[in-house]
CSV table of C-alpha atoms in Angstrom, one decimal:
chain,number,residue,atom,x,y,z
G,1,MET,CA,222.3,-102.5,127.9
G,2,THR,CA,223.8,-99.5,126.3
G,3,GLN,CA,226.7,-98.1,127.4
G,4,VAL,CA,227.0,-94.3,127.6
G,5,GLU,CA,230.7,-93.3,127.1
G,6,GLY,CA,232.1,-89.6,127.4
G,7,ALA,CA,229.4,-87.3,127.6
G,8,VAL,CA,226.3,-87.4,125.4
G,9,PHE,CA,223.2,-84.6,125.7
G,10,TYR,CA,219.7,-85.2,124.6
G,11,ASP,CA,217.6,-82.3,123.8
G,12,ARG,CA,214.2,-82.2,125.8
G,13,SER,CA,212.8,-78.9,124.7
G,14,SER,CA,209.6,-80.8,123.5
G,15,TRP,CA,209.3,-81.3,127.6
G,16,GLY,CA,206.9,-78.9,129.2
G,17,ARG,CA,207.9,-76.2,131.8
G,18,ILE,CA,205.6,-74.6,133.9
G,19,GLN,CA,206.7,-72.0,136.4
G,20,VAL,CA,204.6,-72.0,140.1
G,21,SER,CA,205.1,-68.6,141.5
G,22,ASP,CA,203.8,-66.3,144.3
G,23,ALA,CA,204.0,-66.3,148.1
G,24,ASP,CA,201.8,-69.8,148.7
G,25,ARG,CA,204.2,-71.8,145.9
G,26,LEU,CA,205.9,-74.3,148.2
G,27,ASN,CA,202.7,-75.2,150.2
G,28,PHE,CA,200.5,-75.7,147.2
G,29,LEU,CA,202.9,-78.0,145.3
G,30,HIS,CA,203.2,-79.5,148.9
G,31,ASN,CA,199.5,-80.4,149.0
G,32,GLN,CA,199.3,-81.6,145.1
G,33,SER,CA,201.7,-84.2,144.4
G,34,THR,CA,203.8,-87.1,146.4
G,35,ASN,CA,207.0,-85.5,147.4
G,36,THR,CA,207.7,-82.6,150.2
G,37,PHE,CA,208.1,-79.0,149.1
G,38,ASN,CA,207.4,-76.9,152.4
G,39,LEU,CA,210.8,-77.0,153.6
G,40,ARG,CA,212.9,-77.1,150.5
G,41,LYS,CA,215.3,-74.2,149.7
G,42,PRO,CA,216.4,-72.5,146.8
G,43,GLY,CA,219.0,-74.1,144.8
G,44,GLU,CA,217.5,-77.7,145.7
G,45,GLY,CA,215.3,-80.1,143.5
G,46,CYS,CA,213.4,-83.2,143.3
G,47,ASP,CA,211.2,-86.0,141.5
G,48,THR,CA,207.7,-85.8,142.4
G,49,VAL,CA,204.3,-87.2,140.8
G,50,PHE,CA,201.2,-85.8,140.2
G,51,VAL,CA,198.1,-88.2,140.7
G,52,THR,CA,194.2,-88.5,140.5
G,53,SER,CA,192.7,-88.7,143.9
G,54,THR,CA,192.5,-92.6,144.0
G,55,ALA,CA,196.5,-92.4,143.4
G,56,ARG,CA,196.2,-93.0,139.7
G,57,THR,CA,199.4,-91.6,138.2
G,58,ILE,CA,199.1,-88.0,135.8
G,59,ASP,CA,203.0,-87.2,135.3
G,60,LEU,CA,206.2,-88.1,136.9
G,61,ALA,CA,207.9,-84.2,137.2
G,62,THR,CA,211.0,-82.6,137.8
G,63,ALA,CA,211.0,-79.6,140.6
G,64,TYR,CA,213.4,-76.9,140.6
G,65,ILE,CA,213.2,-74.3,143.6
G,66,LEU,CA,214.1,-71.0,143.0
G,67,GLU,CA,214.5,-67.7,144.8
G,68,ASP,CA,210.9,-66.4,143.8
G,69,SER,CA,209.7,-69.6,141.7
G,70,VAL,CA,209.3,-73.3,141.0
G,71,ILE,CA,210.1,-74.7,137.5
G,72,LEU,CA,208.5,-78.0,137.0
G,73,LEU,CA,210.1,-80.2,134.0
G,74,VAL,CA,207.0,-82.2,133.0
G,75,SER,CA,206.8,-84.8,130.0
G,76,PRO,CA,206.0,-84.1,126.5
G,77,GLY,CA,202.3,-83.2,125.6
G,78,LEU,CA,201.1,-82.9,129.7
G,79,THR,CA,201.8,-79.1,129.9
G,80,GLU,CA,198.2,-78.2,129.3
G,81,LYS,CA,196.4,-81.1,131.2
G,82,LEU,CA,198.8,-80.6,134.3
G,83,MET,CA,198.1,-76.6,134.1
G,84,LYS,CA,194.4,-77.3,134.4
G,85,PHE,CA,194.7,-79.9,136.8
G,86,LEU,CA,196.9,-77.6,139.1
G,87,ASP,CA,194.4,-74.9,138.5
G,88,ARG,CA,191.7,-76.8,139.7
G,89,TYR,CA,193.1,-76.8,143.0
G,90,ILE,CA,193.7,-72.9,143.0
G,91,PHE,CA,191.1,-71.3,145.5
G,92,PHE,CA,190.3,-67.8,145.8
G,93,ALA,CA,192.5,-66.8,148.8
G,94,ASP,CA,195.7,-68.8,147.3
G,95,LYS,CA,199.0,-66.9,146.5
G,96,VAL,CA,199.8,-69.1,143.5
G,97,LYS,CA,200.3,-68.3,140.1
G,98,LEU,CA,201.0,-70.7,137.1
G,99,ALA,CA,202.8,-69.7,133.6
G,100,ASP,CA,203.4,-72.0,130.8
G,101,ILE,CA,207.3,-71.2,129.8
G,102,THR,CA,207.6,-74.0,127.6
G,103,ALA,CA,208.1,-71.6,124.4
G,104,GLU,CA,210.2,-69.2,125.5
G,105,THR,CA,212.8,-71.9,127.7
G,106,GLN,CA,214.5,-75.1,126.5
G,107,THR,CA,216.0,-78.2,128.4
G,108,VAL,CA,219.0,-80.1,127.7
G,109,SER,CA,220.1,-83.4,129.8
G,110,VAL,CA,223.8,-84.2,129.4
G,111,LEU,CA,224.9,-87.9,130.5
G,112,GLY,CA,227.5,-89.7,131.0
G,113,SER,CA,230.9,-90.2,133.0
G,114,LYS,CA,232.5,-86.8,131.3
G,115,SER,CA,229.4,-85.0,131.8
G,116,HIS,CA,231.1,-83.7,135.1
G,117,ASP,CA,233.9,-82.1,132.8
G,118,ILE,CA,231.2,-80.5,130.7
G,119,VAL,CA,229.5,-78.8,133.8
G,120,LYS,CA,233.1,-77.8,135.1
G,121,GLU,CA,233.5,-76.0,131.8
G,122,LEU,CA,230.5,-74.3,132.1
G,123,GLY,CA,231.5,-73.1,135.5
G,124,ALA,CA,229.3,-75.0,138.0
G,125,ALA,CA,232.2,-77.4,139.3
G,126,GLU,CA,230.3,-76.9,142.6
G,127,LEU,CA,227.5,-79.3,141.5
G,128,ILE,CA,229.5,-82.4,141.1
G,129,ALA,CA,228.8,-84.8,143.8
G,130,GLN,CA,225.7,-82.5,145.4
G,131,PRO,CA,222.1,-84.6,145.8
G,132,TYR,CA,220.2,-85.1,142.7
G,133,GLY,CA,218.0,-81.8,142.0
G,134,THR,CA,220.7,-79.3,143.3
G,135,HIS,CA,221.2,-76.7,140.7
G,136,CYS,CA,222.5,-73.1,140.0
G,137,LEU,CA,222.6,-70.4,137.6
G,138,VAL,CA,225.8,-69.8,135.4
G,139,ASP,CA,225.2,-67.0,132.9
G,140,GLY,CA,221.8,-67.5,132.1
G,141,ILE,CA,222.1,-71.0,132.1
G,142,ARG,CA,220.2,-73.3,135.2
G,143,ILE,CA,222.5,-76.1,135.7
G,144,ALA,CA,221.0,-79.1,137.9
G,145,VAL,CA,222.4,-82.7,139.1
G,146,GLY,CA,220.4,-85.2,137.4
G,147,SER,CA,220.0,-86.0,133.8
G,148,GLY,CA,216.4,-87.6,134.0
G,149,LEU,CA,217.6,-91.0,133.8
G,150,ALA,CA,219.7,-93.5,136.0
G,151,THR,CA,222.9,-92.7,134.3
G,152,GLU,CA,224.9,-89.9,136.1
G,153,GLY,CA,224.5,-86.5,134.2
G,154,TYR,CA,223.1,-83.2,134.7
G,155,THR,CA,220.0,-80.9,133.2
G,156,LEU,CA,220.7,-77.6,131.7
G,157,ILE,CA,217.3,-74.8,131.2
G,158,SER,CA,217.6,-71.6,130.0
G,159,ASP,CA,215.9,-69.3,127.6
G,160,ARG,CA,216.3,-70.1,123.6
G,161,SER,CA,218.6,-67.0,122.8
G,162,ILE,CA,221.6,-69.5,124.1
G,163,ASP,CA,222.5,-72.3,121.6
G,164,LEU,CA,222.9,-75.0,124.2
G,165,ASN,CA,223.2,-77.4,121.5
G,166,ALA,CA,226.2,-75.6,119.6
G,167,LYS,CA,227.8,-75.1,123.2
G,168,LEU,CA,227.8,-78.7,124.4
G,169,LYS,CA,229.0,-79.8,120.9
G,170,GLU,CA,232.1,-77.4,121.4
G,171,LEU,CA,232.6,-79.0,124.9
G,172,GLY,CA,233.2,-82.2,123.3
G,173,ALA,CA,229.4,-83.8,124.1
G,174,THR,CA,227.8,-85.7,121.1
G,175,GLU,CA,224.4,-85.4,120.5
G,176,ILE,CA,221.6,-88.5,120.6
G,177,ASP,CA,218.6,-88.7,119.1
G,178,ASP,CA,214.8,-89.3,120.4
G,179,GLN,CA,215.4,-92.9,119.5
G,180,THR,CA,218.7,-93.5,121.6
G,181,TRP,CA,216.8,-91.7,124.5
G,182,ASN,CA,213.9,-94.1,124.7
G,183,GLN,CA,216.2,-96.9,124.2
G,184,LEU,CA,218.2,-95.7,127.2
G,185,ARG,CA,215.1,-95.0,129.3
G,186,VAL,CA,213.7,-98.2,128.8
G,187,GLU,CA,216.7,-100.1,129.8
G,188,GLN,CA,216.8,-98.0,132.8
G,189,GLY,CA,213.4,-98.3,133.2
G,190,ARG,CA,212.4,-94.7,133.6
G,191,PRO,CA,208.2,-94.8,133.0
G,192,MET,CA,206.6,-92.4,130.8
G,193,PRO,CA,202.9,-91.4,130.7
G,194,GLY,CA,200.7,-93.1,128.2
G,195,GLU,CA,203.1,-96.1,128.4
G,196,GLU,CA,203.9,-97.1,132.2
G,197,LEU,CA,202.1,-94.2,133.9
G,198,THR,CA,198.6,-94.3,133.0
G,199,ASP,CA,195.2,-94.6,135.0
G,200,ASP,CA,195.8,-98.3,135.1
G,201,TYR,CA,198.7,-98.0,137.3
G,202,ASN,CA,200.3,-95.8,140.7
G,203,PRO,CA,203.2,-94.5,141.8
G,204,LEU,CA,204.1,-97.7,144.2
G,205,GLU,CA,203.4,-100.0,141.3
G,206,ALA,CA,205.4,-97.9,139.0
G,207,GLY,CA,208.6,-98.0,140.8
G,208,LEU,CA,208.4,-94.5,142.0
G,209,TRP,CA,209.0,-94.9,145.6
G,210,HIS,CA,211.8,-92.4,145.9
G,211,THR,CA,209.6,-89.7,144.5
G,212,ILE,CA,207.3,-89.9,147.8
G,213,SER,CA,207.6,-88.4,151.2
G,214,TRP,CA,206.1,-90.7,153.9
G,215,ASN,CA,206.5,-88.1,156.6
G,216,LYS,CA,204.3,-85.3,155.1
G,217,GLY,CA,200.9,-84.8,155.7
G,218,CYS,CA,197.7,-85.0,153.0
G,219,TYR,CA,198.3,-84.3,149.5
G,220,ILE,CA,195.6,-85.6,146.4
G,221,GLY,CA,195.7,-89.4,146.6
G,222,GLN,CA,197.7,-89.5,149.7
G,223,GLU,CA,195.4,-91.8,151.5
G,224,THR,CA,195.4,-94.2,148.6
G,225,ILE,CA,199.1,-94.6,148.7
G,226,ALA,CA,199.4,-95.1,152.3
G,227,ARG,CA,196.7,-97.5,152.7
G,228,LEU,CA,198.3,-99.4,149.8
G,229,ASP,CA,201.5,-99.5,151.8
G,230,ALA,CA,200.4,-100.3,155.1
G,231,TYR,CA,198.5,-103.4,153.5
G,232,ASN,CA,200.7,-104.5,151.3
G,233,GLY,CA,198.5,-103.7,148.7
G,234,VAL,CA,200.6,-103.6,145.7
G,235,LYS,CA,199.2,-105.8,143.1
G,236,GLN,CA,201.6,-105.6,140.3
G,237,ASN,CA,205.3,-104.3,140.1
G,238,LEU,CA,206.9,-102.5,136.9
G,239,TRP,CA,210.1,-104.6,135.9
G,240,GLY,CA,212.5,-105.0,132.9
G,241,ILE,CA,211.9,-108.1,130.6
G,242,LYS,CA,214.9,-109.6,128.7
G,243,LEU,CA,212.9,-110.8,125.7
G,244,ASN,CA,213.3,-113.9,123.9
G,245,GLN,CA,211.0,-113.2,121.1
G,246,VAL,CA,209.6,-110.3,119.0
G,247,VAL,CA,206.4,-108.6,120.6
G,248,GLU,CA,204.5,-105.4,120.9
G,249,PRO,CA,203.5,-103.4,123.5
G,250,GLY,CA,200.0,-104.6,125.1
G,251,THR,CA,201.3,-108.3,124.8
G,252,VAL,CA,200.1,-110.5,127.8
G,253,VAL,CA,202.8,-112.0,129.6
G,254,THR,CA,202.0,-115.6,130.9
G,255,ILE,CA,203.4,-118.2,132.7
G,256,ALA,CA,201.9,-121.8,132.0
G,257,ASP,CA,199.3,-120.2,130.0
G,258,GLU,CA,198.5,-117.9,133.3
G,259,LYS,CA,198.4,-114.2,133.0
G,260,VAL,CA,200.8,-112.7,135.4
G,261,GLY,CA,201.1,-109.0,133.4
G,262,LYS,CA,201.6,-107.0,130.2
G,263,ILE,CA,204.4,-105.3,128.0
G,264,THR,CA,204.2,-101.5,128.5
G,265,SER,CA,207.4,-100.5,126.0
G,266,VAL,CA,209.8,-102.7,123.9
G,267,VAL,CA,213.2,-101.5,122.8
G,268,ASP,CA,214.8,-104.6,120.8
G,269,ALA,CA,215.6,-107.0,123.4
G,270,ILE,CA,214.7,-105.3,126.4
G,271,GLY,CA,210.9,-104.2,127.5
G,272,LEU,CA,209.1,-102.8,130.3
G,273,ALA,CA,206.1,-104.8,132.1
G,274,TYR,CA,204.0,-104.7,134.9
G,275,ILE,CA,203.9,-108.2,136.5
G,276,ARG,CA,201.8,-109.6,139.2
G,277,THR,CA,203.1,-109.1,142.7
G,278,LYS,CA,202.5,-112.8,143.9
G,279,ALA,CA,204.1,-114.2,140.7
G,280,GLY,CA,207.0,-112.9,141.5
G,281,GLY,CA,210.2,-110.4,140.8
G,282,ALA,CA,213.6,-110.4,139.2
G,283,GLY,CA,214.4,-114.0,138.2
G,284,LEU,CA,211.3,-114.9,137.3
G,285,GLN,CA,210.9,-116.8,134.0
G,286,THR,CA,207.7,-116.1,131.7
G,287,ASP,CA,206.8,-117.4,128.3
G,288,LEU,CA,208.4,-113.8,127.1
G,289,GLY,CA,211.6,-113.9,128.7
G,290,GLU,CA,213.4,-113.3,132.3
G,291,ILE,CA,212.3,-110.3,134.5
G,292,VAL,CA,215.0,-108.5,135.7
G,293,ALA,CA,215.5,-105.4,137.9
G,294,LEU,CA,216.6,-102.0,136.4
G,295,PRO,CA,218.1,-99.0,137.9
G,296,TYR,CA,215.9,-96.6,137.8
G,297,LEU,CA,213.0,-98.4,139.9
G,298,THR,CA,212.7,-98.5,143.4
G,299,ARG,CA,210.4,-100.7,145.8
G,300,GLU,CA,211.3,-99.0,149.3
G,301,LYS,CA,210.7,-96.1,151.1
G,302,GLN,CA,213.8,-93.5,150.7
G,303,ASN,CA,212.7,-91.0,153.3
């Protein structure tokens, strides 16, 4: 596994940013995604999943609650799709407004044990050791707890007039490229749309139990998710796989010529794969290698 030494940063400005505003914004998001929103206060944040009516995954997003709006950080290339998805559920009497603010804003994530020092230098020492998603605004930069991966860190959002990259380099952080970020996310198990998050899978299968509120009422896809949980209906789970050979995404995973799963992502000798629940989990030996647990993925109720 790749170790994140010191502090590194990754420019996530290609990820989308959607602003949800007006009086009904929290109740609206509460009803449209897997996590709870209606009781959240400004300065809080969370991960949430947008799913279809049959609980198939659309995207894993991070939400930051502001005084007068919510900022959704969504996966690259999905802003328009999610805007249309959300707009479909805004009815005449709803006080909800959507705005794509991707072009005028930027996002950078800082990762590693020294990321706390960076945040302290930026003037947000009060965020250290705070819950995931907690955020504050300092000199035009919104700084939030959480790197987007299992690695400790923070996510910064600002308008593009601030040179975040230059500022972070001055503070001693080193920039990483897309390839390194992708390697980290595969090694840690963060699922991505088009690979692990597709119409073929639901959030429980994708190891996103931590993004689901089990105490709230109805939301899109809630009935299916509740039924899967109640009847132990999760038929496959996302795992890491230590590969013993070179393979491509889409390769079938077998045990004694019997199909037990499929590879979704590969970086070097580690991959992500959906494995049938009945086949087993961590420690399972397959024709392509050993199935392993990864730190980003959860399989139990968190709340």
